Amino acid sequence: MENPFVYHSLASGVSFCNRAKEIETIIRYARTSHNLLIYSHRRFGKSSLILKAFDVIKKADLDIRTIHIDLFGTLSEQDFCIKLHEGLSQLEGSMQKLLKFFGRGVKQLNFTLGIEALFRDGGMPFTTTLEARDLEVLLSDLMKIINHYAEKCRLIIALDEFQEVAAYSGGRFEKILRAYIQTQNRVSYIFAGSQQHLLSEMFSDKSRAFYNLADTLLLPTIEEKEYLMWLSDLFSQNNIRIPHGFIREIINQFKNHPMLIQRFFHQLWEILPKKKQINNQILEEIANGIELQMLQAKELDYQNLWQTLTLNQKRTIKLILLSGGKKMFSITNLVRAGISATSILDRALKSLVANDVIYKNGNYCLYDVLFEKWLKKRLTY
């Protein structure tokens, strides 16, 4: 069996662990054409979850078609339209069918035959080009295609890294986009992203266009018991038995973080078959070696991140580690961290949250569990 663990790409097939409840939720919203906001920590598996749910929908032969659009790196309304335009090609597997829907009263979409682009399901090679003389007309054309297609079957459209939209034009584009979305009765939208503070502002602030446009699903950690069953089953298929206590320890060390657990067990999978004997001492030595390799791989990134932080931000991070993110504004904790005023701490916390270095979930925590391990090896306490 090939190594089933992945950490640089999306998890699918045997590499995907559980998320049964979340998949069921996505399908339920798709069936009723309601919108869902999904956010999670970075590299927490939200894109893998969406694509897994879409795969389940396809295999169940439901009367629902799916579109996944990654908005990461888009800088403008035109970029959004280009991504949406490309995403529509996921609907049909032949040029003739797609042209039929693209050609219904649209004004700014042209088609060019070419050898460089192949439909993902086969068919004649072709590309489409956009004439963006008027972006609002262009968006209107794209939404007409969606509306026409929704007459045929329900649609679910995932807009991944949706927080990028907030930077386009100071909120103007959000208002234009909402005007279309709220009238589409047979279309369900998934708005997904990893920058929680930005998404929260977009959907919770009464002054913003997307206020209350979607229900919220905060992607939780995968439960220990689910990891345990999944990991034990995969290793047993390779004729390797790992003590459950060891698996639990690794899950807890990496705080149930999907990508880090995938990365650790990817490396463990490569090492264990070469060992003639496996006991607790050997597993502990291997685990320490893998963690060291993981830290070394991120050394330059973490050095650069640490150097970009101000002195007060560094002191604030140290305080989070010292206090466990609790009672941050107590005099005792301020003195321990060398922070002279609550206002300084407040500004540092807000800037670290805005830059996705930390988040607040009751207590303040670092986003990156591996970064936390790196800091604990270097900071003086």
Short mmCIF file of C-alpha atoms in Angstrom, two decimals:
data_model
loop_
_atom_site.label_atom_id
_atom_site.label_comp_id
_atom_site.label_asym_id
_atom_site.label_seq_id
_atom_site.Cartn_x
_atom_site.Cartn_y
_atom_site.Cartn_z
CA MET A 1 0.00 0.00 0.00
CA GLU A 2 1.33 3.44 -0.92
CA ASN A 3 1.80 6.03 1.79
CA PRO A 4 -1.78 7.23 2.44
CA PHE A 5 -0.90 10.39 4.34
CA VAL A 6 -0.73 13.75 2.56
CA TYR A 7 0.13 17.21 3.84
CA HIS A 8 1.08 19.28 0.79
CA SER A 9 -2.12 18.52 -1.12
CA LEU A 10 -5.81 18.04 -0.46
CA ALA A 11 -6.81 14.89 1.38
CA SER A 12 -9.08 12.53 -0.54
CA GLY A 13 -9.90 8.83 -0.64
CA VAL A 14 -8.22 6.89 2.18
CA SER A 15 -6.27 10.04 3.10
CA PHE A 16 -9.46 11.73 4.25
CA CYS A 17 -10.46 11.21 7.88
CA ASN A 18 -14.12 11.23 8.96
CA ARG A 19 -15.98 14.60 8.94
CA ALA A 20 -19.23 12.63 8.50
CA LYS A 21 -21.34 15.20 10.39
CA GLU A 22 -19.94 18.12 8.43
CA ILE A 23 -20.48 16.32 5.10
CA GLU A 24 -24.08 15.61 6.10
CA THR A 25 -24.54 19.30 6.95
CA ILE A 26 -23.22 20.45 3.58
CA ILE A 27 -25.51 18.03 1.72
CA ARG A 28 -28.51 19.16 3.77
CA TYR A 29 -27.85 22.80 2.90
CA ALA A 30 -27.38 21.89 -0.77
CA ARG A 31 -30.71 20.04 -0.86
CA THR A 32 -32.56 23.07 0.52
CA SER A 33 -30.53 25.73 -1.35
CA HIS A 34 -29.40 27.53 1.79
CA ASN A 35 -26.03 29.19 2.29
CA LEU A 36 -23.29 28.09 4.65
CA LEU A 37 -20.27 29.94 6.01
CA ILE A 38 -17.39 27.58 6.85
CA TYR A 39 -14.26 28.82 8.51
CA SER A 40 -11.41 27.10 10.24
CA HIS A 41 -7.79 27.52 11.18
CA ARG A 42 -5.30 27.40 8.32
CA ARG A 43 -4.54 23.96 6.89
CA PHE A 44 -7.42 22.53 8.89
CA GLY A 45 -8.99 20.67 5.98
CA LYS A 46 -11.89 22.88 4.93
CA SER A 47 -11.14 22.57 1.18
CA SER A 48 -10.70 18.81 1.50
CA LEU A 49 -14.01 18.66 3.36
CA ILE A 50 -15.85 20.61 0.65
CA LEU A 51 -14.46 18.48 -2.16
CA LYS A 52 -15.21 15.30 -0.22
CA ALA A 53 -18.81 16.42 0.26
CA PHE A 54 -19.03 17.23 -3.45
CA ASP A 55 -17.70 13.76 -4.26
CA VAL A 56 -20.35 12.19 -2.01
CA ILE A 57 -23.04 14.24 -3.77
CA LYS A 58 -21.78 13.07 -7.17
CA LYS A 59 -21.56 9.39 -6.18
CA ALA A 60 -25.02 9.48 -4.61
CA ASP A 61 -26.35 10.70 -7.98
CA LEU A 62 -28.23 13.54 -6.32
CA ASP A 63 -29.88 16.13 -8.54
CA ILE A 64 -27.28 18.67 -7.47
CA ARG A 65 -24.31 19.95 -9.47
CA THR A 66 -21.21 21.31 -7.76
CA ILE A 67 -18.70 24.10 -8.41
CA HIS A 68 -15.58 24.75 -6.35
CA ILE A 69 -13.80 28.09 -6.86
CA ASP A 70 -10.57 29.05 -5.09
CA LEU A 71 -10.42 32.82 -4.69
CA PHE A 72 -7.00 32.88 -3.04
CA GLY A 73 -4.80 35.50 -4.68
CA THR A 74 -7.63 37.35 -6.42
CA LEU A 75 -7.19 41.12 -6.18
CA SER A 76 -10.17 42.63 -7.95
CA GLU A 77 -13.71 42.20 -9.21
CA GLN A 78 -12.28 41.23 -12.60
CA ASP A 79 -10.22 38.45 -10.97
CA PHE A 80 -13.38 37.21 -9.24
CA CYS A 81 -15.26 37.11 -12.55
CA ILE A 82 -12.40 35.23 -14.22
CA LYS A 83 -12.44 32.63 -11.43
CA LEU A 84 -16.22 32.31 -11.58
CA HIS A 85 -16.05 32.01 -15.35
CA GLU A 86 -13.47 29.21 -15.06
CA GLY A 87 -15.54 27.51 -12.36
CA LEU A 88 -18.59 27.27 -14.59
CA SER A 89 -16.69 24.85 -16.81
CA GLN A 90 -17.13 22.27 -14.01
CA LEU A 91 -20.83 22.01 -14.87
CA GLU A 92 -20.75 20.36 -18.29
CA GLY A 93 -18.59 17.71 -19.94
CA SER A 94 -18.98 18.76 -23.56
CA MET A 95 -18.38 22.04 -25.36
CA GLN A 96 -21.73 21.94 -27.08
CA LYS A 97 -23.70 21.74 -23.83
CA LEU A 98 -21.64 24.45 -22.18
CA LEU A 99 -22.01 26.77 -25.15
CA LYS A 100 -25.76 26.32 -24.99
CA PHE A 101 -25.84 27.71 -21.47
CA PHE A 102 -23.18 30.34 -22.10
CA GLY A 103 -25.02 31.60 -25.13
CA ARG A 104 -28.33 32.51 -23.54
CA GLY A 105 -28.45 36.24 -23.71
CA VAL A 106 -24.95 36.90 -22.45
CA LYS A 107 -23.09 39.88 -23.83
CA GLN A 108 -19.40 39.71 -22.86
CA LEU A 109 -18.35 36.07 -23.19
CA ASN A 110 -16.39 34.96 -26.25
CA PHE A 111 -15.12 31.49 -27.15
CA THR A 112 -11.83 30.53 -28.72
CA LEU A 113 -10.83 27.06 -29.95
CA GLY A 114 -7.37 26.01 -28.81
CA ILE A 115 -5.18 23.06 -27.92
CA GLU A 116 -4.05 24.34 -24.54
CA ALA A 117 -7.22 23.67 -22.54
CA LEU A 118 -9.07 20.39 -22.25
CA PHE A 119 -12.39 19.94 -20.55
CA ARG A 120 -11.85 18.09 -17.34
CA ASP A 121 -14.37 15.38 -18.39
CA GLY A 122 -13.17 15.17 -22.00
CA GLY A 123 -14.62 16.71 -25.14
CA MET A 124 -13.21 19.18 -27.65
CA PRO A 125 -10.36 21.42 -26.49
CA PHE A 126 -11.25 25.08 -26.14
CA THR A 127 -10.73 28.14 -24.03
CA THR A 128 -13.01 31.04 -23.23
CA THR A 129 -12.03 34.67 -23.02
CA LEU A 130 -13.61 37.57 -21.22
CA GLU A 131 -14.26 41.03 -22.63
CA ALA A 132 -14.41 43.11 -19.47
CA ARG A 133 -15.53 46.47 -20.79
CA ASP A 134 -18.17 46.58 -18.05
CA LEU A 135 -17.55 44.33 -15.06
CA GLU A 136 -21.09 44.69 -13.74
CA VAL A 137 -22.49 43.51 -17.08
CA LEU A 138 -19.96 40.70 -17.09
CA LEU A 139 -20.99 39.56 -13.61
CA SER A 140 -24.62 39.81 -14.68
CA ASP A 141 -23.88 37.51 -17.64
CA LEU A 142 -22.19 34.95 -15.39
CA MET A 143 -25.08 35.02 -12.94
CA LYS A 144 -27.53 34.52 -15.82
CA ILE A 145 -25.69 31.32 -16.70
CA ILE A 146 -25.99 30.16 -13.09
CA ASN A 147 -29.69 31.01 -13.00
CA HIS A 148 -30.38 29.21 -16.28
CA TYR A 149 -28.49 26.14 -15.14
CA ALA A 150 -30.31 26.13 -11.79
CA GLU A 151 -33.57 25.66 -13.73
CA LYS A 152 -32.19 22.27 -14.73
CA CYS A 153 -30.96 21.15 -11.28
CA ARG A 154 -29.89 22.56 -7.96
CA LEU A 155 -26.40 24.01 -7.69
CA ILE A 156 -23.96 24.30 -4.80
CA ILE A 157 -21.12 26.77 -5.36
CA ALA A 158 -18.17 26.85 -2.96
CA LEU A 159 -16.27 30.14 -2.88
CA ASP A 160 -13.06 29.18 -1.09
CA GLU A 161 -10.96 31.87 0.64
CA PHE A 162 -13.94 34.17 0.33
CA GLN A 163 -12.38 36.80 2.61
CA GLU A 164 -10.39 37.98 -0.43
CA VAL A 165 -13.58 39.68 -1.67
CA ALA A 166 -13.46 42.15 1.24
CA ALA A 167 -10.42 43.89 -0.23
CA TYR A 168 -11.73 44.46 -3.75
CA SER A 169 -13.49 47.82 -3.60
CA GLY A 170 -14.25 48.83 -0.06
CA GLY A 171 -17.48 46.82 0.18
CA ARG A 172 -19.07 47.95 -3.09
CA PHE A 173 -18.60 44.59 -4.79
CA GLU A 174 -20.04 42.79 -1.75
CA LYS A 175 -23.31 44.70 -2.23
CA ILE A 176 -23.44 43.90 -5.95
CA LEU A 177 -22.72 40.21 -5.34
CA ARG A 178 -25.30 39.90 -2.56
CA ALA A 179 -27.97 41.37 -4.83
CA TYR A 180 -27.55 38.40 -7.17
CA ILE A 181 -27.06 35.69 -4.55
CA GLN A 182 -30.15 36.51 -2.48
CA THR A 183 -32.44 36.05 -5.51
CA GLN A 184 -31.12 32.61 -6.52
CA ASN A 185 -33.65 30.18 -5.08
CA ARG A 186 -32.08 26.94 -6.33
CA VAL A 187 -28.45 27.76 -5.61
CA SER A 188 -26.61 27.08 -2.36
CA TYR A 189 -23.38 28.95 -1.65
CA ILE A 190 -20.56 27.85 0.63
CA PHE A 191 -18.43 30.76 1.74
CA ALA A 192 -15.20 29.31 3.13
CA GLY A 193 -12.03 30.79 4.52
CA SER A 194 -9.35 30.65 7.16
CA GLN A 195 -9.17 34.31 8.25
CA GLN A 196 -11.81 34.14 10.93
CA HIS A 197 -11.75 37.79 11.94
CA LEU A 198 -12.34 38.98 8.37
CA LEU A 199 -15.13 36.50 7.66
CA SER A 200 -16.76 37.27 10.99
CA GLU A 201 -16.83 40.96 10.12
CA MET A 202 -18.29 40.27 6.69
CA PHE A 203 -21.17 38.11 7.95
CA SER A 204 -21.78 39.45 11.49
CA ASP A 205 -21.51 43.22 11.04
CA LYS A 206 -24.95 44.71 10.39
CA SER A 207 -23.45 47.35 8.15
CA ARG A 208 -21.90 44.79 5.77
CA ALA A 209 -23.67 43.43 2.70
CA PHE A 210 -23.33 39.75 3.66
CA TYR A 211 -24.81 40.20 7.12
CA ASN A 212 -26.92 37.11 7.97
CA LEU A 213 -26.66 35.74 4.40
CA ALA A 214 -25.36 32.36 5.61
CA ASP A 215 -25.46 30.08 8.61
CA THR A 216 -22.09 29.46 10.25
CA LEU A 217 -20.17 26.20 10.57
CA LEU A 218 -16.95 26.58 12.56
CA LEU A 219 -14.94 23.53 11.55
CA PRO A 220 -14.10 21.65 14.76
CA THR A 221 -11.13 19.41 15.41
CA ILE A 222 -11.48 15.78 14.40
CA GLU A 223 -12.16 13.72 17.51
CA GLU A 224 -9.44 11.52 18.93
CA LYS A 225 -11.51 8.35 18.52
CA GLU A 226 -11.98 9.05 14.80
CA TYR A 227 -8.25 9.57 14.30
CA LEU A 228 -7.56 6.41 16.29
CA MET A 229 -9.78 4.21 14.12
CA TRP A 230 -8.53 5.76 10.89
CA LEU A 231 -4.82 5.56 11.74
CA SER A 232 -5.00 2.06 13.20
CA ASP A 233 -6.83 0.78 10.13
CA LEU A 234 -4.35 2.28 7.66
CA PHE A 235 -1.29 0.94 9.45
CA SER A 236 -2.90 -2.48 9.89
CA GLN A 237 -3.31 -2.65 6.11
CA ASN A 238 0.46 -2.36 5.98
CA ASN A 239 0.77 -5.14 8.60
CA ILE A 240 1.93 -2.70 11.29
CA ARG A 241 0.40 -2.52 14.74
CA ILE A 242 0.93 0.72 16.67
CA PRO A 243 -0.08 1.00 20.35
CA HIS A 244 -3.18 3.12 20.78
CA GLY A 245 -1.48 4.98 23.61
CA PHE A 246 1.24 6.19 21.24
CA ILE A 247 -1.30 7.34 18.66
CA ARG A 248 -3.25 9.24 21.32
CA GLU A 249 -0.07 10.93 22.54
CA ILE A 250 0.80 12.18 19.05
CA ILE A 251 -2.75 13.41 18.44
CA ASN A 252 -2.65 15.36 21.70
CA GLN A 253 0.84 16.74 21.05
CA PHE A 254 -0.33 18.23 17.78
CA LYS A 255 -3.70 19.31 19.25
CA ASN A 256 -5.72 17.26 16.71
CA HIS A 257 -4.46 19.46 13.85
CA PRO A 258 -5.22 17.55 10.60
CA MET A 259 -2.27 18.72 8.52
CA LEU A 260 0.32 18.18 11.27
CA ILE A 261 -1.05 14.72 12.05
CA GLN A 262 -0.97 13.84 8.35
CA ARG A 263 2.62 15.06 8.14
CA PHE A 264 3.79 13.18 11.23
CA PHE A 265 2.25 9.87 10.22
CA HIS A 266 3.43 10.28 6.64
CA GLN A 267 7.00 10.22 7.94
CA LEU A 268 6.24 7.46 10.44
CA TRP A 269 4.84 5.33 7.59
CA GLU A 270 8.15 5.62 5.74
CA ILE A 271 10.23 4.65 8.78
CA LEU A 272 8.40 1.81 10.54
CA PRO A 273 8.57 -0.92 7.85
CA LYS A 274 12.38 -0.67 8.04
CA LYS A 275 12.41 -1.49 11.75
CA LYS A 276 12.71 -5.15 12.74
CA GLN A 277 11.32 -4.45 16.19
CA ILE A 278 8.83 -1.85 17.39
CA ASN A 279 8.56 -1.05 21.08
CA ASN A 280 7.71 2.02 23.12
CA GLN A 281 11.32 3.20 23.37
CA ILE A 282 11.85 2.91 19.62
CA LEU A 283 8.57 4.72 18.92
CA GLU A 284 9.55 7.53 21.29
CA GLU A 285 12.92 7.95 19.59
CA ILE A 286 11.30 7.95 16.16
CA ALA A 287 8.66 10.48 17.28
CA ASN A 288 11.33 12.85 18.63
CA GLY A 289 13.25 12.56 15.37
CA ILE A 290 10.18 13.26 13.23
CA GLU A 291 9.23 16.31 15.30
CA LEU A 292 12.78 17.64 14.97
CA GLN A 293 12.62 17.19 11.19
CA MET A 294 9.28 18.99 11.05
CA LEU A 295 10.71 21.90 13.05
CA GLN A 296 13.86 22.07 10.93
CA ALA A 297 11.76 22.22 7.76
CA LYS A 298 10.02 25.34 9.12
CA GLU A 299 13.08 26.94 10.73
CA LEU A 300 13.57 29.71 8.16
CA ASP A 301 9.85 30.50 7.98
CA TYR A 302 9.58 30.81 11.75
CA GLN A 303 12.74 32.91 12.01
CA ASN A 304 11.35 35.32 9.42
CA LEU A 305 7.97 35.47 11.16
CA TRP A 306 9.56 36.15 14.55
CA GLN A 307 11.73 38.92 13.10
CA THR A 308 8.72 40.72 11.63
CA LEU A 309 7.04 41.01 15.05
CA THR A 310 7.43 44.05 17.26
CA LEU A 311 8.93 43.73 20.73
CA ASN A 312 5.49 44.07 22.36
CA GLN A 313 4.03 41.45 20.02
CA LYS A 314 6.84 39.07 20.99
CA ARG A 315 6.24 39.76 24.67
CA THR A 316 2.53 39.14 24.15
CA ILE A 317 3.17 35.78 22.50
CA LYS A 318 5.46 34.81 25.35
CA LEU A 319 2.72 35.80 27.80
CA ILE A 320 0.25 33.55 25.97
CA LEU A 321 2.64 30.64 26.34
CA LEU A 322 3.29 31.42 30.01
CA SER A 323 -0.34 31.88 30.98
CA GLY A 324 -2.03 29.48 28.58
CA GLY A 325 -3.84 32.49 27.15
CA LYS A 326 -5.77 33.08 30.39
CA LYS A 327 -6.08 36.25 32.52
CA MET A 328 -3.90 38.15 30.08
CA PHE A 329 -4.62 41.57 31.59
CA SER A 330 -3.84 40.74 35.23
CA ILE A 331 -1.08 42.84 36.80
CA THR A 332 0.88 39.69 37.60
CA ASN A 333 0.90 38.56 33.97
CA LEU A 334 1.73 42.02 32.64
CA VAL A 335 4.75 42.18 34.94
CA ARG A 336 5.85 38.67 33.96
CA ALA A 337 5.80 39.64 30.29
CA GLY A 338 7.45 43.04 30.77
CA ILE A 339 4.42 44.88 29.37
CA SER A 340 3.94 48.27 31.03
CA ALA A 341 0.25 48.97 30.26
CA THR A 342 -2.97 47.17 29.38
CA SER A 343 -3.37 49.42 26.32
CA ILE A 344 -0.07 48.11 24.92
CA LEU A 345 -1.19 44.52 25.43
CA ASP A 346 -4.57 45.25 23.84
CA ARG A 347 -2.98 46.72 20.71
CA ALA A 348 -0.55 43.80 20.42
CA LEU A 349 -3.34 41.23 20.76
CA LYS A 350 -5.47 42.94 18.11
CA SER A 351 -2.57 43.16 15.65
CA LEU A 352 -1.62 39.50 16.18
CA VAL A 353 -5.24 38.44 15.63
CA ALA A 354 -5.46 40.57 12.48
CA ASN A 355 -2.30 38.94 11.14
CA ASP A 356 -3.57 35.43 11.94
CA VAL A 357 -0.75 34.67 14.35
CA ILE A 358 -3.15 34.10 17.25
CA TYR A 359 -6.89 33.62 17.73
CA LYS A 360 -9.29 33.78 20.64
CA ASN A 361 -11.45 30.80 21.50
CA GLY A 362 -12.20 31.54 25.13
CA ASN A 363 -8.45 31.83 25.71
CA TYR A 364 -5.83 33.23 23.37
CA CYS A 365 -3.98 30.57 21.37
CA LEU A 366 -1.38 30.44 18.61
CA TYR A 367 -2.72 29.32 15.25
CA ASP A 368 0.34 27.27 14.37
CA VAL A 369 0.92 24.40 16.80
CA LEU A 370 4.35 23.74 15.30
CA PHE A 371 5.30 27.41 15.71
CA GLU A 372 4.35 27.09 19.37
CA LYS A 373 6.68 24.09 19.72
CA TRP A 374 9.45 26.04 17.98
CA LEU A 375 9.03 28.99 20.37
CA LYS A 376 9.05 26.82 23.47
CA LYS A 377 12.45 25.46 22.47
CA ARG A 378 13.91 28.96 22.04
CA LEU A 379 12.28 31.40 24.44
CA THR A 380 13.73 31.99 27.90
CA TYR A 381 11.21 31.53 30.71
#
